[in-house]
PDB file of C-alpha atoms in Angstrom:
ATOM      1  CA  GLU A  11      71.470  -1.572  13.084  1.00 46.00           C
ATOM      2  CA  ASP A  12      67.735  -2.019  12.519  1.00 50.00           C
ATOM      3  CA  PHE A  13      67.242  -2.922  16.181  1.00 47.00           C
ATOM      4  CA  ARG A  14      69.213  -0.083  17.739  1.00 50.00           C
ATOM      5  CA  LYS A  15      68.028   3.119  19.342  1.00 46.00           C
ATOM      6  CA  ASP A  16      65.169   4.903  17.569  1.00 51.00           C
ATOM      7  CA  ALA A  17      64.881   2.345  14.763  1.00 53.00           C
ATOM      8  CA  ILE A  18      62.324   0.552  16.935  1.00 53.00           C
ATOM      9  CA  VAL A  19      59.055   2.417  17.352  1.00 56.00           C
ATOM     10  CA  PRO A  20      55.806   1.158  18.880  1.00 60.00           C
ATOM     11  CA  ILE A  21      52.991   0.236  16.508  1.00 57.00           C
ATOM     12  CA  ASP A  22      49.748   2.003  17.310  1.00 53.00           C
ATOM     13  CA  VAL A  23      47.441  -1.020  17.337  1.00 51.00           C
ATOM     14  CA  ASP A  24      43.737  -0.281  17.194  1.00 48.00           C
ATOM     15  CA  ARG A  25      41.935  -2.419  19.761  1.00 51.00           C
ATOM     16  CA  GLY A  26      39.333  -3.236  17.143  1.00 49.00           C
ATOM     17  CA  VAL A  27      35.972  -4.749  17.898  1.00 49.00           C
ATOM     18  CA  GLY A  28      35.011  -6.719  20.987  1.00 56.00           C
ATOM     19  CA  PRO A  29      35.602  -6.233  24.704  1.00 60.00           C
ATOM     20  CA  GLU A  30      38.862  -4.718  25.901  1.00 61.00           C
ATOM     21  CA  SER A  31      41.047  -6.778  28.204  1.00 60.00           C
ATOM     22  CA  GLN A  32      40.578  -6.022  31.885  1.00 61.00           C
ATOM     23  CA  ARG A  33      43.801  -7.788  32.885  1.00 67.00           C
ATOM     24  CA  ALA A  34      47.467  -7.646  31.984  1.00 80.00           C
ATOM     25  CA  ILE A  35      48.641  -9.489  28.881  1.00 87.00           C
ATOM     26  CA  VAL A  36      50.541 -12.509  30.225  1.00 90.00           C
ATOM     27  CA  CYS A  37      51.122 -14.563  27.059  1.00 93.00           C
ATOM     28  CA  PHE A  38      51.956 -13.730  23.458  1.00 92.00           C
ATOM     29  CA  ASN A  39      52.786 -15.740  20.355  1.00 95.00           C
ATOM     30  CA  PHE A  40      53.464 -14.957  16.677  1.00 94.00           C
ATOM     31  CA  SER A  41      52.114 -16.972  13.766  1.00 94.00           C
ATOM     32  CA  SER A  42      54.703 -18.885  11.738  1.00 89.00           C
ATOM     33  CA  GLY A  43      54.482 -16.288   8.961  1.00 88.00           C
ATOM     34  CA  GLY A  44      54.961 -13.376  11.360  1.00 89.00           C
ATOM     35  CA  GLY A  45      52.039 -11.319  10.064  1.00 91.00           C
ATOM     36  CA  ARG A  46      49.735 -12.021  12.995  1.00 93.00           C
ATOM     37  CA  PHE A  47      50.036 -12.648  16.712  1.00 94.00           C
ATOM     38  CA  ILE A  48      47.829 -13.720  19.602  1.00 95.00           C
ATOM     39  CA  THR A  49      47.577 -12.481  23.184  1.00 94.00           C
ATOM     40  CA  GLY A  50      45.994 -13.755  26.381  1.00 94.00           C
ATOM     41  CA  GLY A  51      45.444 -12.535  29.912  1.00 91.00           C
ATOM     42  CA  ASP A  52      41.726 -12.413  30.579  1.00 91.00           C
ATOM     43  CA  SER A  53      39.329 -15.113  29.371  1.00 93.00           C
ATOM     44  CA  ILE A  54      39.542 -14.048  25.701  1.00 94.00           C
ATOM     45  CA  VAL A  55      42.276 -15.006  23.220  1.00 95.00           C
ATOM     46  CA  ARG A  56      42.757 -12.080  20.842  1.00 94.00           C
ATOM     47  CA  VAL A  57      44.116 -12.370  17.310  1.00 94.00           C
ATOM     48  CA  TRP A  58      45.973  -9.322  15.978  1.00 93.00           C
ATOM     49  CA  SER A  59      47.159  -8.282  12.540  1.00 91.00           C
ATOM     50  CA  LEU A  60      50.271  -6.191  11.892  1.00 88.00           C
ATOM     51  CA  ASP A  61      49.311  -4.945   8.426  1.00 84.00           C
ATOM     52  CA  PRO A  62      47.026  -3.186   8.895  1.00 86.00           C
ATOM     53  CA  PRO A  63      47.492  -3.155  12.677  1.00 85.00           C
ATOM     54  CA  GLY A  64      44.400  -4.099  14.664  1.00 88.00           C
ATOM     55  CA  CYS A  65      42.449  -6.817  16.436  1.00 90.00           C
ATOM     56  CA  VAL A  66      40.946  -9.218  13.898  1.00 90.00           C
ATOM     57  CA  GLY A  67      39.453 -11.858  16.149  1.00 91.00           C
ATOM     58  CA  ASN A  68      38.208 -12.577  19.665  1.00 93.00           C
ATOM     59  CA  LEU A  69      38.273 -16.237  20.676  1.00 95.00           C
ATOM     60  CA  ILE A  70      35.631 -16.492  23.387  1.00 95.00           C
ATOM     61  CA  GLY A  71      35.126 -19.676  25.366  1.00 95.00           C
ATOM     62  CA  HIS A  72      37.440 -19.854  28.357  1.00 95.00           C
ATOM     63  CA  GLU A  73      35.737 -19.151  31.671  1.00 93.00           C
ATOM     64  CA  ASP A  74      38.827 -17.787  33.425  1.00 92.00           C
ATOM     65  CA  ALA A  75      42.197 -16.221  32.672  1.00 92.00           C
ATOM     66  CA  VAL A  76      44.211 -17.588  29.736  1.00 95.00           C
ATOM     67  CA  ARG A  77      47.801 -18.267  30.855  1.00 93.00           C
ATOM     68  CA  SER A  78      49.470 -19.806  27.814  1.00 95.00           C
ATOM     69  CA  ILE A  79      48.875 -19.760  24.053  1.00 97.00           C
ATOM     70  CA  SER A  80      50.605 -21.218  21.014  1.00 97.00           C
ATOM     71  CA  TRP A  81      50.090 -20.973  17.274  1.00 96.00           C
ATOM     72  CA  SER A  82      50.460 -24.297  15.440  1.00 96.00           C
ATOM     73  CA  ASN A  83      53.539 -24.745  13.274  1.00 94.00           C
ATOM     74  CA  LEU A  84      51.372 -24.864  10.137  1.00 93.00           C
ATOM     75  CA  GLY A  85      49.591 -21.697  11.263  1.00 91.00           C
ATOM     76  CA  ASP A  86      46.077 -23.091  10.862  1.00 92.00           C
ATOM     77  CA  ARG A  87      45.210 -23.661  14.535  1.00 96.00           C
ATOM     78  CA  ILE A  88      45.652 -21.985  17.916  1.00 97.00           C
ATOM     79  CA  LEU A  89      46.137 -23.685  21.280  1.00 98.00           C
ATOM     80  CA  SER A  90      45.193 -22.024  24.580  1.00 97.00           C
ATOM     81  CA  GLY A  91      45.172 -23.035  28.229  1.00 96.00           C
ATOM     82  CA  GLY A  92      44.155 -21.241  31.372  1.00 91.00           C
ATOM     83  CA  ASP A  93      42.742 -21.182  34.874  1.00 92.00           C
ATOM     84  CA  ASP A  94      39.428 -22.847  33.965  1.00 92.00           C
ATOM     85  CA  SER A  95      40.992 -26.349  33.908  1.00 93.00           C
ATOM     86  CA  THR A  96      40.686 -26.606  30.116  1.00 95.00           C
ATOM     87  CA  VAL A  97      42.928 -26.551  27.062  1.00 97.00           C
ATOM     88  CA  ARG A  98      41.312 -25.554  23.776  1.00 97.00           C
ATOM     89  CA  ILE A  99      42.136 -25.867  20.081  1.00 98.00           C
ATOM     90  CA  TRP A 100      40.790 -23.105  17.825  1.00 97.00           C
ATOM     91  CA  GLU A 101      40.552 -23.487  14.056  1.00 95.00           C
ATOM     92  CA  HIS A 102      39.777 -20.909  11.402  1.00 90.00           C
ATOM     93  CA  THR A 103      36.705 -22.087   9.492  1.00 84.00           C
ATOM     94  CA  GLY A 104      35.089 -19.829   6.933  1.00 78.00           C
ATOM     95  CA  ASN A 105      35.414 -16.276   8.183  1.00 81.00           C
ATOM     96  CA  ALA A 106      35.890 -16.855  11.906  1.00 86.00           C
ATOM     97  CA  TRP A 107      37.842 -18.805  14.504  1.00 91.00           C
ATOM     98  CA  GLN A 108      35.889 -21.622  16.146  1.00 93.00           C
ATOM     99  CA  CYS A 109      36.686 -23.795  19.154  1.00 95.00           C
ATOM    100  CA  GLU A 110      37.378 -27.205  17.626  1.00 95.00           C
ATOM    101  CA  LYS A 111      38.259 -29.231  20.721  1.00 96.00           C
ATOM    102  CA  ILE A 112      38.179 -28.850  24.507  1.00 96.00           C
ATOM    103  CA  PHE A 113      40.494 -30.935  26.687  1.00 96.00           C
ATOM    104  CA  ASP A 114      39.832 -31.214  30.429  1.00 94.00           C
ATOM    105  CA  LEU A 115      42.929 -31.191  32.604  1.00 93.00           C
ATOM    106  CA  GLY A 116      41.150 -33.203  35.282  1.00 85.00           C
ATOM    107  CA  PRO A 117      37.754 -34.253  36.628  1.00 77.00           C
ATOM    108  CA  SER A 118      35.065 -31.674  37.267  1.00 65.00           C
ATOM    109  CA  GLY A 119      35.905 -29.523  40.289  1.00 61.00           C
ATOM    110  CA  ALA A 120      39.621 -30.384  40.229  1.00 69.00           C
ATOM    111  CA  GLU A 121      40.528 -26.664  39.972  1.00 81.00           C
ATOM    112  CA  LEU A 122      43.655 -27.184  37.897  1.00 91.00           C
ATOM    113  CA  VAL A 123      45.429 -24.526  35.850  1.00 92.00           C
ATOM    114  CA  SER A 124      47.365 -24.827  32.604  1.00 94.00           C
ATOM    115  CA  SER A 125      50.753 -23.171  33.097  1.00 93.00           C
ATOM    116  CA  MET A 126      52.155 -23.949  29.623  1.00 95.00           C
ATOM    117  CA  VAL A 127      50.890 -25.299  26.290  1.00 97.00           C
ATOM    118  CA  ALA A 128      52.755 -26.393  23.151  1.00 97.00           C
ATOM    119  CA  TRP A 129      52.448 -28.207  19.814  1.00 97.00           C
ATOM    120  CA  SER A 130      54.746 -30.990  18.715  1.00 97.00           C
ATOM    121  CA  LEU A 131      56.854 -30.125  15.684  1.00 96.00           C
ATOM    122  CA  ASP A 132      54.469 -31.924  13.305  1.00 96.00           C
ATOM    123  CA  ASP A 133      51.342 -30.572  15.088  1.00 97.00           C
ATOM    124  CA  ARG A 134      50.286 -34.164  15.779  1.00 97.00           C
ATOM    125  CA  PHE A 135      50.270 -33.678  19.548  1.00 97.00           C
ATOM    126  CA  VAL A 136      49.185 -30.878  21.859  1.00 98.00           C
ATOM    127  CA  ILE A 137      50.816 -30.699  25.269  1.00 98.00           C
ATOM    128  CA  SER A 138      49.830 -28.907  28.465  1.00 97.00           C
ATOM    129  CA  ALA A 139      51.460 -28.653  31.876  1.00 96.00           C
ATOM    130  CA  ALA A 140      48.906 -28.679  34.690  1.00 94.00           C
ATOM    131  CA  SER A 141      49.040 -27.902  38.389  1.00 92.00           C
ATOM    132  CA  THR A 142      46.737 -27.135  41.280  1.00 86.00           C
ATOM    133  CA  ASN A 143      45.662 -23.529  41.663  1.00 73.00           C
ATOM    134  CA  PRO A 144      46.878 -22.297  45.078  1.00 60.00           C
ATOM    135  CA  ASN A 145      45.248 -18.892  44.593  1.00 62.00           C
ATOM    136  CA  LEU A 146      41.793 -20.423  44.950  1.00 54.00           C
ATOM    137  CA  GLU A 147      42.612 -21.862  48.349  1.00 49.00           C
ATOM    138  CA  ARG A 148      44.255 -18.655  49.539  1.00 50.00           C
ATOM    139  CA  ALA A 149      41.133 -16.732  48.526  1.00 49.00           C
ATOM    140  CA  ARG A 150      39.109 -19.025  50.789  1.00 49.00           C
ATOM    141  CA  GLY A 151      41.472 -18.422  53.693  1.00 56.00           C
ATOM    142  CA  VAL A 152      42.758 -22.001  53.896  1.00 53.00           C
ATOM    143  CA  ALA A 153      46.118 -23.559  53.179  1.00 55.00           C
ATOM    144  CA  PRO A 154      46.635 -24.790  49.600  1.00 53.00           C
ATOM    145  CA  PRO A 155      46.471 -28.568  49.123  1.00 56.00           C
ATOM    146  CA  PRO A 156      49.557 -30.609  48.186  1.00 59.00           C
ATOM    147  CA  SER A 157      50.606 -29.703  44.660  1.00 70.00           C
ATOM    148  CA  ILE A 158      49.418 -31.884  41.794  1.00 81.00           C
ATOM    149  CA  ILE A 159      51.825 -31.550  38.869  1.00 92.00           C
ATOM    150  CA  PHE A 160      51.640 -33.390  35.564  1.00 95.00           C
ATOM    151  CA  ILE A 161      51.890 -32.945  31.805  1.00 97.00           C
ATOM    152  CA  LYS A 162      49.220 -34.263  29.456  1.00 97.00           C
ATOM    153  CA  VAL A 163      49.705 -35.150  25.791  1.00 97.00           C
ATOM    154  CA  TRP A 164      46.705 -35.423  23.452  1.00 97.00           C
ATOM    155  CA  ASP A 165      46.283 -36.304  19.788  1.00 97.00           C
ATOM    156  CA  SER A 166      45.356 -32.964  18.245  1.00 96.00           C
ATOM    157  CA  ARG A 167      43.000 -34.472  15.637  1.00 94.00           C
ATOM    158  CA  THR A 168      41.210 -37.253  17.495  1.00 95.00           C
ATOM    159  CA  GLY A 169      41.337 -35.645  20.938  1.00 95.00           C
ATOM    160  CA  ALA A 170      42.551 -38.913  22.501  1.00 96.00           C
ATOM    161  CA  LEU A 171      44.705 -38.657  25.633  1.00 96.00           C
ATOM    162  CA  MET A 172      48.050 -40.237  24.727  1.00 97.00           C
ATOM    163  CA  HIS A 173      50.153 -39.815  27.869  1.00 97.00           C
ATOM    164  CA  THR A 174      50.159 -38.310  31.350  1.00 96.00           C
ATOM    165  CA  LEU A 175      53.755 -37.461  32.274  1.00 97.00           C
ATOM    166  CA  LYS A 176      54.593 -37.289  35.984  1.00 94.00           C
ATOM    167  CA  GLU A 177      58.153 -36.389  36.962  1.00 94.00           C
ATOM    168  CA  HIS A 178      58.054 -32.732  37.965  1.00 95.00           C
ATOM    169  CA  ALA A 179      57.369 -31.848  41.603  1.00 92.00           C
ATOM    170  CA  LYS A 180      56.554 -28.158  41.110  1.00 92.00           C
ATOM    171  CA  THR A 181      54.874 -26.012  38.462  1.00 92.00           C
ATOM    172  CA  VAL A 182      56.290 -26.325  34.942  1.00 95.00           C
ATOM    173  CA  TYR A 183      57.084 -23.021  33.207  1.00 94.00           C
ATOM    174  CA  ILE A 184      59.406 -24.293  30.465  1.00 96.00           C
ATOM    175  CA  MET A 185      58.019 -26.268  27.546  1.00 96.00           C
ATOM    176  CA  ASN A 186      59.760 -26.342  24.182  1.00 97.00           C
ATOM    177  CA  THR A 187      59.520 -28.905  21.385  1.00 96.00           C
ATOM    178  CA  HIS A 188      62.558 -29.933  19.365  1.00 96.00           C
ATOM    179  CA  PRO A 189      63.114 -27.936  16.131  1.00 95.00           C
ATOM    180  CA  THR A 190      63.867 -30.998  13.961  1.00 96.00           C
ATOM    181  CA  ASP A 191      62.599 -34.119  15.795  1.00 96.00           C
ATOM    182  CA  PRO A 192      58.824 -34.256  16.456  1.00 96.00           C
ATOM    183  CA  ARG A 193      59.294 -36.843  19.211  1.00 97.00           C
ATOM    184  CA  ILE A 194      61.304 -34.652  21.576  1.00 97.00           C
ATOM    185  CA  LEU A 195      59.975 -32.321  24.289  1.00 97.00           C
ATOM    186  CA  LEU A 196      61.963 -30.171  26.747  1.00 98.00           C
ATOM    187  CA  THR A 197      60.402 -29.200  30.099  1.00 97.00           C
ATOM    188  CA  GLY A 198      61.595 -27.459  33.245  1.00 96.00           C
ATOM    189  CA  GLY A 199      60.034 -25.847  36.267  1.00 93.00           C
ATOM    190  CA  TYR A 200      60.244 -24.527  39.779  1.00 93.00           C
ATOM    191  CA  ASP A 201      61.575 -27.864  41.077  1.00 93.00           C
ATOM    192  CA  GLY A 202      64.914 -27.247  39.339  1.00 94.00           C
ATOM    193  CA  ARG A 203      64.527 -30.280  37.070  1.00 95.00           C
ATOM    194  CA  VAL A 204      65.179 -30.256  33.319  1.00 96.00           C
ATOM    195  CA  ILE A 205      63.631 -33.221  31.522  1.00 97.00           C
ATOM    196  CA  ILE A 206      63.838 -34.443  27.918  1.00 97.00           C
ATOM    197  CA  TRP A 207      60.798 -36.563  26.955  1.00 98.00           C
ATOM    198  CA  ASP A 208      59.941 -38.951  24.136  1.00 98.00           C
ATOM    199  CA  LEU A 209      56.418 -37.835  23.185  1.00 96.00           C
ATOM    200  CA  HIS A 210      55.678 -40.979  21.184  1.00 96.00           C
ATOM    201  CA  ALA A 211      56.565 -43.384  23.988  1.00 97.00           C
ATOM    202  CA  GLY A 212      55.656 -41.085  26.882  1.00 96.00           C
ATOM    203  CA  THR A 213      58.966 -41.789  28.599  1.00 97.00           C
ATOM    204  CA  VAL A 214      61.874 -39.824  30.060  1.00 97.00           C
ATOM    205  CA  LEU A 215      65.012 -39.740  27.915  1.00 97.00           C
ATOM    206  CA  LEU A 216      67.133 -37.510  30.157  1.00 95.00           C
ATOM    207  CA  ASN A 217      66.496 -36.075  33.612  1.00 95.00           C
ATOM    208  CA  PHE A 218      68.842 -33.370  34.893  1.00 93.00           C
ATOM    209  CA  ARG A 219      68.435 -32.864  38.638  1.00 87.00           C
ATOM    210  CA  GLY A 220      70.400 -29.966  40.043  1.00 77.00           C
ATOM    211  CA  ALA A 221      69.778 -27.730  43.016  1.00 77.00           C
ATOM    212  CA  GLU A 222      66.138 -26.855  43.607  1.00 81.00           C
ATOM    213  CA  ILE A 223      66.347 -23.501  41.841  1.00 90.00           C
ATOM    214  CA  GLN A 224      63.278 -22.068  40.140  1.00 93.00           C
ATOM    215  CA  LEU A 225      63.791 -22.379  36.386  1.00 95.00           C
ATOM    216  CA  CYS A 226      62.178 -19.590  34.360  1.00 93.00           C
ATOM    217  CA  ASP A 227      62.721 -20.139  30.647  1.00 95.00           C
ATOM    218  CA  GLY A 228      64.414 -22.469  28.206  1.00 96.00           C
ATOM    219  CA  LYS A 229      64.729 -23.161  24.508  1.00 96.00           C
ATOM    220  CA  PHE A 230      66.439 -25.424  22.004  1.00 96.00           C
ATOM    221  CA  SER A 231      69.017 -23.992  19.611  1.00 95.00           C
ATOM    222  CA  PRO A 232      67.845 -23.793  15.958  1.00 94.00           C
ATOM    223  CA  ASP A 233      69.742 -26.978  15.050  1.00 93.00           C
ATOM    224  CA  GLY A 234      68.496 -28.853  18.128  1.00 94.00           C
ATOM    225  CA  THR A 235      71.961 -29.890  19.343  1.00 92.00           C
ATOM    226  CA  SER A 236      71.864 -27.758  22.479  1.00 93.00           C
ATOM    227  CA  PHE A 237      69.480 -25.867  24.716  1.00 95.00           C
ATOM    228  CA  ALA A 238      69.720 -23.106  27.312  1.00 95.00           C
ATOM    229  CA  ILE A 239      67.912 -22.749  30.652  1.00 96.00           C
ATOM    230  CA  SER A 240      67.608 -19.571  32.743  1.00 95.00           C
ATOM    231  CA  ASP A 241      66.826 -19.464  36.464  1.00 93.00           C
ATOM    232  CA  MET A 242      65.734 -17.116  39.236  1.00 91.00           C
ATOM    233  CA  ASN A 243      69.357 -16.582  40.315  1.00 87.00           C
ATOM    234  CA  GLY A 244      70.114 -14.807  37.040  1.00 84.00           C
ATOM    235  CA  CYS A 245      72.149 -17.681  35.581  1.00 87.00           C
ATOM    236  CA  VAL A 246      71.924 -19.302  32.152  1.00 88.00           C
ATOM    237  CA  THR A 247      72.933 -22.962  31.863  1.00 90.00           C
ATOM    238  CA  ILE A 248      73.756 -24.364  28.422  1.00 89.00           C
ATOM    239  CA  PHE A 249      73.299 -28.082  27.734  1.00 92.00           C
ATOM    240  CA  GLY A 250      74.683 -29.598  24.556  1.00 88.00           C
ATOM    241  CA  MET A 251      76.132 -32.529  22.669  1.00 81.00           C
ATOM    242  CA  GLY A 252      79.842 -33.146  22.149  1.00 73.00           C
ATOM    243  CA  ASP A 253      82.764 -31.637  24.047  1.00 72.00           C
ATOM    244  CA  THR A 254      82.774 -28.421  26.080  1.00 72.00           C
ATOM    245  CA  ILE A 255      85.891 -26.807  24.593  1.00 74.00           C
ATOM    246  CA  LYS A 256      83.981 -23.999  22.876  1.00 71.00           C
ATOM    247  CA  MET A 257      81.951 -23.267  25.998  1.00 69.00           C
ATOM    248  CA  LYS A 258      85.060 -22.933  28.147  1.00 73.00           C
ATOM    249  CA  LYS A 259      85.993 -19.821  26.157  1.00 74.00           C
ATOM    250  CA  PHE A 260      82.962 -17.985  27.503  1.00 71.00           C
ATOM    251  CA  PRO A 261      83.414 -15.854  30.638  1.00 73.00           C
ATOM    252  CA  GLU A 262      81.542 -16.996  33.733  1.00 72.00           C
ATOM    253  CA  ALA A 263      79.561 -13.760  33.801  1.00 75.00           C
ATOM    254  CA  GLN A 264      79.143 -10.609  31.726  1.00 78.00           C
ATOM    255  CA  PHE A 265      77.406  -7.319  32.328  1.00 79.00           C
ATOM    256  CA  PHE A 266      77.085  -3.867  30.780  1.00 80.00           C
ATOM    257  CA  LEU A 267      78.203  -0.897  32.850  1.00 80.00           C
ATOM    258  CA  ASN A 268      74.655   0.494  32.867  1.00 78.00           C
ATOM    259  CA  ASP A 269      72.981  -2.778  33.915  1.00 80.00           C
ATOM    260  CA  TYR A 270      72.747  -1.888  37.585  1.00 81.00           C
ATOM    261  CA  PRO A 271      71.723   1.798  37.912  1.00 84.00           C
ATOM    262  CA  PRO A 272      68.184   2.077  39.316  1.00 89.00           C
ATOM    263  CA  LEU A 273      65.114   2.382  37.115  1.00 90.00           C
ATOM    264  CA  ARG A 274      61.852   4.144  37.815  1.00 91.00           C
ATOM    265  CA  THR A 275      58.564   4.885  36.062  1.00 90.00           C
ATOM    266  CA  ASP A 276      57.498   8.294  34.789  1.00 89.00           C
ATOM    267  CA  ASN A 277      54.026   9.849  34.933  1.00 88.00           C
ATOM    268  CA  ASN A 278      52.920   7.688  32.011  1.00 85.00           C
ATOM    269  CA  GLU A 279      54.199   4.485  33.696  1.00 84.00           C
ATOM    270  CA  TRP A 280      57.020   4.133  31.175  1.00 89.00           C
ATOM    271  CA  VAL A 281      60.257   2.635  32.566  1.00 91.00           C
ATOM    272  CA  ILE A 282      63.176   5.096  32.495  1.00 92.00           C
ATOM    273  CA  ASP A 283      66.707   5.273  33.837  1.00 91.00           C
ATOM    274  CA  GLU A 284      66.690   7.260  37.078  1.00 90.00           C
ATOM    275  CA  THR A 285      69.826   9.248  36.279  1.00 88.00           C
ATOM    276  CA  THR A 286      69.426  10.075  32.581  1.00 90.00           C
ATOM    277  CA  GLN A 287      65.586   9.974  32.482  1.00 91.00           C
ATOM    278  CA  MET A 288      65.880   7.959  29.258  1.00 90.00           C
ATOM    279  CA  PRO A 289      64.230   4.641  28.338  1.00 90.00           C
ATOM    280  CA  PRO A 290      66.883   1.938  28.902  1.00 86.00           C
ATOM    281  CA  HIS A 291      66.793   0.700  25.280  1.00 83.00           C
ATOM    282  CA  LEU A 292      67.582   4.212  24.005  1.00 88.00           C
ATOM    283  CA  MET A 293      70.585   4.780  26.238  1.00 86.00           C
ATOM    284  CA  PRO A 294      74.041   4.983  24.584  1.00 86.00           C
ATOM    285  CA  LEU A 295      75.975   1.738  24.221  1.00 81.00           C
ATOM    286  CA  VAL A 296      78.486   1.121  27.010  1.00 83.00           C
ATOM    287  CA  PRO A 297      81.354  -1.379  27.407  1.00 84.00           C
ATOM    288  CA  LEU A 298      80.634  -5.045  28.115  1.00 82.00           C
ATOM    289  CA  CYS A 299      82.505  -6.294  31.164  1.00 82.00           C
ATOM    290  CA  ASN A 300      83.622  -9.869  31.902  1.00 75.00           C
ATOM    291  CA  LEU A 301      83.884 -11.459  35.331  1.00 67.00           C
TER     292      LEU A 301
END
């Protein structure tokens, strides 16, 4: 009941001190305690507080847009990666956040971007997916070079490069560490591959190769015995251990009756239902239909 209709109201967050973002917010992550969160989009990682609401820190150092951010599981460090070919660890020392380590995705001039970053469960490793930046070549009016795709794993304390993982053929947009086993990493991307890695050994444990469908998001279940992957075709695929009897009870597809009416934006750029002129999340509940 707390998450229905008008129970959810936006928090008026004061932008606080420092420069305002000139780009859209493209990444967001809560601290483990839930009282703070971080955002990225331009070259600055911003730290926000919920009580009282406001910006409490500007992490300045990246030279281009920040594409992925992650708060450590212990909550004492922040990981960020972006279009400047670097991944950075930020640590709170004294009264401010400081850049503790800078990891280069490749040699100088490689023009690589970090599409995803993550911490291992025990915060021992930091992981980043890297790929070539086709936008730079398009801006120059030339064809983009052949894609370079890899995942790098560093020791978060010493900064040593532990592994370079090369199995994906297209940009990786799914990266999730196991909720109970610090060795296990889940990745997926636009090549349609889903891969389970052993972070300690730097090897592939499982490699699921289906149709070359762009995979968008994925996550382990809380107990780590299954995970779900979503794709550009609007499908969710569930992988798990054991038999499939329980899964066979699920319908092949479900939808709400008001899923398909058109949406539009009002004068304030808020998304509303075209027919009722209401925000979609405030519309009355309707029946759920099975296919």
